[in-house]
Coordinates of C-alpha atoms and ligand atoms in Angstrom, one line a residue:
M144 CA 154.3 131.7 57.1
S145 CA 153.1 134.9 58.8
V146 CA 153.8 137.1 55.8
L147 CA 151.6 134.9 53.6
R148 CA 148.9 134.6 56.3
D149 CA 148.4 138.3 56.5
I150 CA 148.3 139.7 53.0
G151 CA 144.6 140.6 53.2
A152 CA 143.8 144.3 53.9
R153 CA 143.3 144.9 57.6
D154 CA 140.6 147.5 57.1
A155 CA 138.4 145.1 55.2
A156 CA 136.0 142.9 57.2
I157 CA 136.0 139.9 54.8
Q158 CA 137.7 139.4 51.5
L159 CA 137.1 136.5 49.1
R160 CA 139.6 135.8 46.3
G161 CA 138.6 133.3 43.7
V162 CA 136.8 131.1 46.2
G163 CA 135.8 127.7 44.8
K164 CA 133.9 124.9 46.4
T165 CA 132.9 121.5 45.0
F166 CA 130.7 118.8 46.6
G167 CA 131.6 115.6 44.7
S168 CA 131.0 116.6 41.1
N169 CA 128.8 119.6 41.9
T170 CA 130.7 122.9 41.7
V171 CA 128.8 125.1 44.1
L172 CA 131.0 128.2 44.3
K173 CA 132.8 129.2 41.1
G174 CA 135.7 131.6 41.8
V175 CA 133.9 134.1 44.0
D176 CA 135.6 137.5 44.5
L177 CA 134.0 139.7 47.2
D178 CA 135.2 142.5 49.5
I179 CA 133.1 143.4 52.5
E180 CA 134.1 146.6 54.2
R181 CA 133.8 147.3 57.9
S182 CA 130.3 148.5 58.9
E183 CA 129.0 147.6 55.4
R184 CA 125.6 146.0 55.2
V185 CA 125.4 143.4 52.4
C186 CA 122.3 141.4 51.4
V187 CA 122.7 138.3 49.4
I188 CA 119.8 137.2 47.2
G189 CA 119.4 134.5 44.6
P190 CA 117.5 131.3 43.8
S191 CA 117.5 128.2 46.0
G192 CA 120.7 126.1 45.4
S193 CA 122.7 129.1 44.0
G194 CA 125.3 128.7 46.8
K195 CA 124.3 131.4 49.2
S196 CA 124.5 129.3 52.3
T197 CA 127.7 127.6 51.2
L198 CA 129.2 131.1 50.7
L199 CA 128.3 132.1 54.2
R200 CA 129.4 128.8 55.8
C201 CA 132.8 129.1 54.0
M202 CA 133.2 132.6 55.6
V203 CA 133.2 131.0 59.0
F204 CA 134.9 127.8 57.9
L205 CA 131.9 125.7 58.8
E206 CA 132.6 124.5 55.3
T207 CA 136.1 124.1 53.9
Y208 CA 136.8 125.8 50.6
D209 CA 138.8 124.1 47.8
E210 CA 140.2 127.1 45.9
G211 CA 141.1 130.7 46.5
E212 CA 141.5 132.6 49.8
I213 CA 139.2 134.0 52.4
Y214 CA 140.6 136.7 54.7
V215 CA 138.8 137.8 57.9
E216 CA 140.1 141.1 59.1
G217 CA 143.2 140.6 57.0
R218 CA 144.0 137.1 58.2
L219 CA 143.7 134.0 56.0
L220 CA 140.9 131.8 57.2
G221 CA 141.3 128.0 57.7
Y222 CA 144.7 127.5 56.0
S223 CA 148.3 128.2 56.3
I224 CA 150.6 128.5 53.3
S225 CA 154.2 127.4 53.3
D226 CA 156.4 126.7 50.2
G227 CA 153.4 127.6 48.0
T228 CA 151.2 124.8 49.3
R229 CA 148.4 125.2 51.7
K230 CA 147.5 123.1 54.7
K231 CA 144.5 123.1 56.9
D232 CA 144.9 125.0 60.2
S233 CA 144.1 123.4 63.5
E234 CA 140.6 124.1 64.9
V235 CA 142.2 126.4 67.5
Q236 CA 144.0 128.5 64.9
T237 CA 140.8 128.7 62.7
A238 CA 138.7 129.7 65.7
N239 CA 141.2 132.4 66.5
V240 CA 140.9 133.9 63.0
R241 CA 137.1 133.8 63.0
R242 CA 136.7 135.0 66.7
N243 CA 135.0 138.2 65.7
V244 CA 132.5 136.6 63.3
G245 CA 129.0 135.5 64.6
M246 CA 126.4 133.6 62.6
V247 CA 122.6 133.4 62.9
F248 CA 120.9 130.5 61.1
Q249 CA 117.4 129.9 59.7
Q250 CA 116.8 127.3 62.3
F251 CA 117.6 128.9 65.6
N252 CA 119.3 125.8 67.1
L253 CA 118.6 126.7 70.8
W254 CA 119.3 124.1 73.5
P255 CA 115.8 123.0 74.6
H256 CA 116.9 122.2 78.1
M257 CA 118.4 125.6 78.8
T258 CA 116.7 128.9 79.5
A259 CA 117.1 131.9 77.1
L260 CA 119.8 133.3 79.3
G261 CA 121.4 129.8 79.6
N262 CA 121.6 129.6 75.8
V263 CA 123.1 133.1 75.5
I264 CA 125.8 132.5 78.1
A265 CA 126.8 128.9 77.2
A266 CA 129.6 129.9 74.8
L267 CA 130.8 132.7 77.1
R268 CA 131.3 130.1 79.8
I269 CA 132.7 127.3 77.6
V270 CA 134.7 129.2 74.9
K271 CA 135.6 132.4 76.8
G272 CA 135.9 130.7 80.2
M273 CA 134.0 133.4 82.0
T274 CA 132.6 133.0 85.5
R275 CA 128.8 132.6 85.7
A276 CA 128.5 136.2 87.1
E277 CA 130.5 137.7 84.3
A278 CA 128.7 135.7 81.6
E279 CA 125.2 136.5 83.1
K280 CA 125.9 140.2 83.1
I281 CA 126.9 140.2 79.4
G282 CA 124.1 137.7 78.6
R283 CA 121.4 140.0 80.2
E284 CA 122.7 142.9 78.2
A285 CA 122.5 141.0 75.0
L286 CA 118.9 139.9 75.8
E287 CA 118.1 143.5 76.6
T288 CA 119.5 144.6 73.1
V289 CA 117.0 142.2 71.4
G290 CA 114.2 143.3 73.7
L291 CA 113.9 140.1 75.7
A292 CA 115.4 140.9 79.1
H293 CA 112.0 139.8 80.6
K294 CA 112.3 136.3 79.0
A295 CA 115.8 135.5 80.5
D296 CA 114.4 132.6 82.5
A297 CA 112.0 131.2 79.8
Y298 CA 112.7 127.9 78.1
P299 CA 112.7 127.9 74.2
D300 CA 109.4 126.0 74.0
R301 CA 107.7 128.9 75.8
L302 CA 109.0 131.4 73.3
S303 CA 107.5 132.2 69.9
G304 CA 109.7 131.6 66.8
G305 CA 110.4 135.3 66.6
Q306 CA 111.5 135.4 70.2
Q307 CA 113.7 132.3 69.7
Q308 CA 115.4 133.9 66.8
R309 CA 116.0 137.0 68.8
V310 CA 117.6 134.8 71.6
A311 CA 119.8 133.3 68.9
I312 CA 120.8 136.8 67.8
A313 CA 121.5 137.7 71.5
R314 CA 123.7 134.5 71.7
A315 CA 125.7 135.7 68.7
L316 CA 126.0 139.3 70.1
A317 CA 127.1 138.1 73.5
M318 CA 130.4 137.0 71.9
N319 CA 131.0 140.6 70.9
P320 CA 131.5 140.0 67.2
S321 CA 132.5 142.7 64.8
I322 CA 130.9 140.9 61.9
L323 CA 127.5 139.1 61.9
L324 CA 126.4 136.7 59.2
F325 CA 122.7 135.8 58.8
D326 CA 121.4 132.9 56.7
E327 CA 117.7 133.5 56.0
P328 CA 117.0 134.4 59.6
T329 CA 113.3 134.9 59.0
S330 CA 112.5 132.1 56.6
A331 CA 111.4 129.7 59.2
L332 CA 109.0 132.2 60.9
D333 CA 105.3 132.8 60.6
P334 CA 104.8 136.0 58.6
E335 CA 103.5 137.9 61.6
L336 CA 106.8 137.2 63.5
V337 CA 109.2 138.4 60.8
G338 CA 108.9 142.1 61.6
E339 CA 110.3 141.8 65.2
V340 CA 113.4 140.0 64.0
L341 CA 114.0 142.4 61.1
E342 CA 113.6 145.3 63.6
V343 CA 116.4 143.9 65.8
M344 CA 118.6 143.5 62.6
R345 CA 117.8 147.1 61.5
Q346 CA 118.9 148.3 64.9
L347 CA 122.2 146.4 64.7
A348 CA 122.8 147.9 61.2
S349 CA 122.2 151.4 62.5
Q350 CA 124.8 150.8 65.2
G351 CA 127.5 150.1 62.5
M352 CA 127.6 146.3 62.8
T353 CA 129.2 144.7 59.7
M354 CA 126.4 142.4 58.4
V355 CA 126.1 139.9 55.6
V356 CA 122.4 138.8 55.3
V357 CA 121.1 136.1 53.0
T358 CA 117.4 137.0 52.7
H359 CA 114.3 137.0 50.6
E360 CA 113.1 140.1 52.4
M361 CA 113.5 142.5 49.5
G362 CA 112.0 145.4 51.5
F363 CA 114.6 144.9 54.2
A364 CA 117.4 144.7 51.6
A365 CA 116.1 147.9 49.9
E366 CA 116.0 149.7 53.2
V367 CA 119.1 148.5 55.0
A368 CA 121.7 147.2 52.5
D369 CA 124.5 149.3 51.2
R370 CA 125.0 146.7 48.6
V371 CA 122.9 143.8 47.3
I372 CA 124.6 140.7 45.7
F373 CA 122.7 138.5 43.4
M374 CA 124.0 134.9 43.2
D375 CA 123.1 132.3 40.6
G376 CA 124.8 129.0 39.8
G377 CA 127.6 129.6 42.3
S378 CA 128.7 133.0 40.9
I379 CA 128.0 136.6 41.8
V380 CA 126.0 137.6 38.7
E381 CA 125.3 141.2 39.7
A382 CA 126.0 143.5 42.6
G383 CA 125.2 147.1 43.5
P384 CA 123.2 149.5 45.6
P385 CA 119.6 148.2 46.1
Q386 CA 118.0 151.1 44.4
R387 CA 119.9 150.4 41.2
L388 CA 119.7 146.6 41.4
F389 CA 116.0 146.4 42.1
S390 CA 114.9 149.1 39.6
K391 CA 117.4 148.5 36.8
P392 CA 118.7 144.9 36.8
E393 CA 121.3 144.5 34.1
S394 CA 121.2 140.7 33.8
P395 CA 118.2 138.9 32.5
R396 CA 118.6 136.3 35.3
L397 CA 118.2 138.9 38.0
A398 CA 115.3 140.5 36.2
Q399 CA 113.6 137.2 36.1
F400 CA 114.4 136.4 39.7
L401 CA 113.0 139.8 40.9
D402 CA 109.8 139.1 38.8
T403 CA 109.1 136.0 40.9
W404 CA 109.3 138.0 44.1
K405 CA 106.9 140.7 43.0
Ligands
ADP21 P1 121.4 128.2 48.7 O1 121.7 128.5 50.1 O2 121.6 129.3 47.7 O3 120.0 127.6 48.5 P2 123.4 126.1 49.1 O4 124.7 126.8 49.3 O5 122.7 125.6 50.3 O6 122.4 127.0 48.2 O7 123.6 124.9 48.1 C1 124.3 125.0 46.8 C2 124.4 123.7 46.2 O8 125.3 122.9 47.0 C3 123.2 122.9 46.1 O9 123.2 122.1 44.9 C4 123.2 121.9 47.3 O10 122.6 120.7 47.0 C5 124.7 121.7 47.4 N1 125.2 121.4 48.8 C6 125.1 122.2 49.8 N2 125.6 121.7 50.9 C7 126.0 120.4 50.6 C8 126.6 119.3 51.3 N3 126.9 119.4 52.6 N4 126.9 118.2 50.6 C9 126.6 118.1 49.3 N5 126.0 119.1 48.6 C10 125.7 120.2 49.2
MG22 MG1 120.5 128.5 51.8

């Protein structure tokens, strides 16, 4: 019912209300509440297995959630509610709700048989039905934004890991998202290639992109995030501005986690 589909606040980018997720007997998200405002930059930190990737994947419905609600720009994601029960939306309906959300993964997942430009424009052609000329114009602009206009015709195996990840960011940008989610975008990179990817992300942040970034780059989080969220055991244990969180952690678990990253 449309009334129930749209009870989220329209000025919020993403809202999570009591979101729960279980794999078999493993409860991975335990009633997560979270509001992400437009243009807000949120970094998510926490130990391996704490549910960070699952949280992000639920926000684009790459993973279903079992409990609670997720609203993307005010619209319920993945489900419709009628007579108090919820049923899964069709893929088309779900795609429509998450249209403005892009995602960048740790593994860049570029097609090896396509050039950088080919990778960036594939979804524009297939999902948005653009002509080659229209798609290439937007694709070249996106490559320009990540500093790779000169690599448009290069195949992924001729690009460094950092360049491949920047192509993956360009691919997400080409879809013109208002929200970008990043899941450990620099964790698969050699240390000397991390900086160029973070630089592109810094630039996007300065342009007002709404960003949720799972990362172990504490320096980046300290510099760019409006808010840092610490997850442990499927819950948000602590959240706040990076200056406060990093210098005066309230929970022993966060203090201990930060110690391991010093
Ligand atoms: P993080 O990103 O913080 O390392 P994840 O969200 O990847 O954590 O994983 C949280 C928990 O969920 C882990 O115990 C993991 O084994 C489990 N998990 C994640 N994805 C799946 C899946 N597709 N099937 C079963 N268990 C999963
Ligand atoms: Mg993860």
